[in-house]
Amino acid sequence: MSDNILEIRDLTVGFRTEQGPVEILKGVSFDVKAGEIVSVVGESGSGKSMTSLAVMRLITDPNAMISGTIRYKGRNLPGLSAREMRKLRGRQIAMIFQDPMTALTPVHTIGWQIAEQMRVHLGLGAKVARKRSVELLGKMGIPDPERAYDRYPHHLSGGMRQRAMIAMAISCDPAILIADEPTTALDVTVQAQILDLLQDLRREYGSSIILITHDMGVVSTIADRVLVMYSGRIIEHGAKSDLLDKPQHPYTLGLMRSIPPMTGERPRRLPSIPGSPPLPGKRPEGCSFRPRCEFSFSKCSAVPPLYRCNEQFAACFLAEHGSHQWQRNLAEERTAK
Amino acid sequence: MRILNEVSLDVYEGETLGLVGESGSGKSTLGRTLLRLYDADSGKIEFDNLDISTKNRRELRPLRSKMQMIFQDPYSSLNPRRRIGDLIADPIRIHGHASEREIHVRLRELMDMVGLSHSFLTRYPHEFSGGQRQRIGIARAIALKPKFIVADEAVSALDVSVQAQVINLLMDLQDELGLTYLFIAHDLSVVRQISTRTAVMYLGGIVEIGMTDDVMHNPAHPYTAALISSVPSHDSIMSKSPRIKLQGDPPSPLMPPSGCRFHTRCPFATDKCAAEVPFPHDVGSGRSVACHFPIS
Ligand SMILES: Nc1ncnc2c1ncn2[C@@H]1O[C@H](COP(=O)(O)OP(=O)(O)OP(=O)(O)O)[C@@H](O)[C@H]1O
Ligand SMILES: Nc1ncnc2c1ncn2[C@@H]1O[C@H](COP(=O)(O)OP(=O)(O)OP(=O)(O)O)[C@@H](O)[C@H]1O
Ligand code: SF4
Ligand code: SF4
Ligand SMILES: [Mg+2]
Ligand SMILES: [Mg+2]
């Protein structure tokens, strides 16, 4: 009955360390619909990459403790055998890594690596695979793709390498593409091209995309829905327009206000969130945003669940009654000043 | 290999000059060359009306304290085995003639200026977050009361929520100490926030320079226009100008194109562009553009 292609419930990831166990992700739950672009934003260390590695079953650290369910088209990924998972990975669910060298090996040409992916997963013959690889490289805006096919990753600039990895990730038209900061290292002119490509992938093949980014501009350009993470939890999620226009969680609000505007008056001072995000071992009790939150009150010593406010959800006691009252008060207070 | 190609640039006292442009276009090289951390093959650099391009290391030493640099990665630029207090005091001990007593007082003054607790002075870099380390880097850079600071991607590695704090700090310190900044960054919204003027680089040259609002809202050089129009913007209320798409990749600096170096990717290029180098010329309100057919 559901059109969810991916359903994640209570995903919790921790590590045994010398200082005792450290929880990195705590009870992460979310859905991805077919053909949807979901953006994941949040501060560094909040667990964005860890979430995607868990979905790909690529957390290899023997000290890792992972629980929760990750259902892809109804099948629970953590329950699959290593062999079944290998068949899915790269074919059904593909990933673009924060660092391209995680996905590319230095010992083969980029063209060979892309072709190999298609030979293994799609059973293509060598000739066809080569032809399709060259086409893909061309589609990525790589000049002279015939020649680029025979080049090794270390011969390419960062931007080219990133595009080669994207070509590899989308070579088998995956149902889900997880893109971890795919454009962070790139110039904005190249970034714009890559964002076009991701949108083409969705349009042509109906792929779902999970896009991890710290750039709200990127979010506003291509996302349908947004998840905001803080300290290993999802603290707010909702449709892009709702979330960007009326953030319900004080962290999301602070994040939006901290971004210097590209248009209109330049503020004399940028609004900013005081302090810095806590390290995983040192997260405070209760609401983990509390030490930085200008609205914190007595209730906040407990962990806030996700409350519904209209169509979006926020893990904050201010949203308990689903109202925007506190925001309205804030707005009035600001105009009065 | 020629990385910078006959760049001419004035930085005015007390201003922040933003420097943006394609990766590899030479922004860091330009910043370092101005500080004489790199030697130029030819050309002249004046600081405070003084020709510094011909000075040797010894002659440069007294000037070094007046010109400082803040780096992108605060972690790798701080020696992990030394205490914060020593790291910040180093430049004072090397250049200044201060007594230990004076240094003690100065260190506390500096910590106040960058908004860090005095207790941090006895701790080590790894104990701090990225934003705190960047504040330490800033304290170190202003320790000798410099006049000119090159900030090379100084806030790029920080989370948005922390980035805003550091931008505010840099702007406050400028007001307080009368600093002049060359602010290199790839994030145009950050450059817009902090810069009085903005210069745009492409393949080793400055293609446009002018007041920040002019350059960002009415770009005159086609590359600037392409750059600005590619910025994904979250202030969705404003209608965005249509994106100018660039063809291909930046050419190698080893073999720069003839004529206008941008002609292989410029949507407005003509035969003239491949044949003749466009020299920077004034287009009014202190703006200078290196293009045969600037957008008006
Ligand atoms: N093997 C491990 N053992 C212990 N802690 C780990 C391990 N791997 C990662 N971590 C910690 O997990 C936390 C979450 O990391 P993650 O990479 O998911 O963050 P992120 O949200 O992707 O951040 P960024 O924006 O910097 O990429 C980090 O604090 C990291 O130090
Ligand atoms: N030590 C070096 N030896 C040779 N070439 C160098 C050296 N340092 C930089 N380059 C080259 O000089 C050019 C300009 O580099 P620079 O680091 O100044 O660019 P940038 O504009 O700061 O780029 P980014 O935005 O990526 O930091 C690049 O083509 C680079 O490969
Ligand atoms: S629960 Fe309390 S501390 Fe946490 S974000 Fe909401 S108001 Fe702030
Ligand atoms: S000189 Fe010609 S090629 Fe160069 S930027 Fe101007 S129009 Fe484009
Ligand atoms: Mg990450
Ligand atoms: Mg640089």
Short mmCIF file of N, CA and C in Angstrom, two decimals, chain A residues 2 14 17 23 32 47 63 121 126 134 136 145 165 170 183 195 208 217 242-243 250 257 260 286-287 302:
data_model
loop_
_atom_site.label_atom_id
_atom_site.label_comp_id
_atom_site.label_asym_id
_atom_site.label_seq_id
_atom_site.Cartn_x
_atom_site.Cartn_y
_atom_site.Cartn_z
N SER A 2 2.06 1.15 0.55
CA SER A 2 2.84 2.38 0.61
C SER A 2 3.71 2.51 -0.64
N GLY A 14 26.27 2.64 17.37
CA GLY A 14 27.21 3.03 18.41
C GLY A 14 28.54 2.33 18.19
N THR A 17 34.38 2.03 22.45
CA THR A 17 35.68 2.71 22.43
C THR A 17 36.34 2.49 23.78
N GLU A 23 27.36 6.52 21.45
CA GLU A 23 26.25 6.44 20.49
C GLU A 23 26.40 7.52 19.44
N VAL A 32 11.68 7.09 2.36
CA VAL A 32 11.95 7.72 1.07
C VAL A 32 10.97 7.15 0.06
N GLY A 47 26.02 12.80 12.02
CA GLY A 47 25.69 11.42 11.68
C GLY A 47 25.12 11.23 10.29
N ASN A 63 33.99 -2.77 16.03
CA ASN A 63 33.44 -2.27 17.29
C ASN A 63 32.07 -1.62 17.14
N HIS A 121 26.86 -6.15 -13.00
CA HIS A 121 25.46 -6.03 -12.58
C HIS A 121 24.46 -6.21 -13.70
N ALA A 126 31.71 -6.71 -23.17
CA ALA A 126 32.78 -5.73 -23.02
C ALA A 126 32.59 -4.52 -23.95
N VAL A 134 31.64 5.43 -22.14
CA VAL A 134 32.06 6.65 -22.81
C VAL A 134 30.89 7.63 -22.89
N LEU A 136 28.38 7.84 -20.86
CA LEU A 136 28.13 8.39 -19.52
C LEU A 136 29.13 9.50 -19.18
N PRO A 145 35.47 12.35 -23.92
CA PRO A 145 35.25 11.16 -23.08
C PRO A 145 35.98 9.91 -23.57
N MET A 165 33.08 9.39 -10.63
CA MET A 165 32.43 8.57 -9.61
C MET A 165 30.91 8.65 -9.77
N ILE A 170 25.70 6.08 -11.23
CA ILE A 170 24.41 6.05 -11.92
C ILE A 170 24.42 5.09 -13.12
N THR A 183 28.87 17.71 -4.20
CA THR A 183 29.35 18.91 -4.89
C THR A 183 30.19 19.82 -4.00
N LEU A 195 24.02 19.14 -10.30
CA LEU A 195 22.64 19.17 -9.80
C LEU A 195 21.65 18.92 -10.95
N SER A 208 15.12 7.49 -6.76
CA SER A 208 15.04 8.30 -5.55
C SER A 208 16.44 8.74 -5.20
N GLY A 217 21.36 26.35 -0.18
CA GLY A 217 21.05 26.73 -1.56
C GLY A 217 20.81 25.51 -2.42
N ASP A 242 7.90 24.09 3.31
CA ASP A 242 7.48 24.31 4.70
C ASP A 242 8.70 24.53 5.58
N LEU A 243 9.65 23.63 5.44
CA LEU A 243 10.79 23.64 6.34
C LEU A 243 11.66 24.88 6.17
N PRO A 250 14.32 25.23 16.83
CA PRO A 250 15.23 26.38 16.98
C PRO A 250 16.58 26.20 16.27
N ARG A 257 18.99 31.36 9.61
CA ARG A 257 19.32 32.77 9.81
C ARG A 257 20.81 33.04 9.71
N PRO A 260 24.50 33.96 5.18
CA PRO A 260 24.46 35.32 4.64
C PRO A 260 23.56 35.36 3.40
N GLY A 286 19.07 15.09 27.93
CA GLY A 286 17.87 15.80 27.47
C GLY A 286 18.02 16.26 26.05
N CYS A 287 17.44 17.40 25.73
CA CYS A 287 17.56 17.93 24.37
C CYS A 287 19.01 18.31 24.12
N ALA A 302 14.48 16.74 29.42
CA ALA A 302 14.10 15.43 28.86
C ALA A 302 14.36 15.46 27.35
#
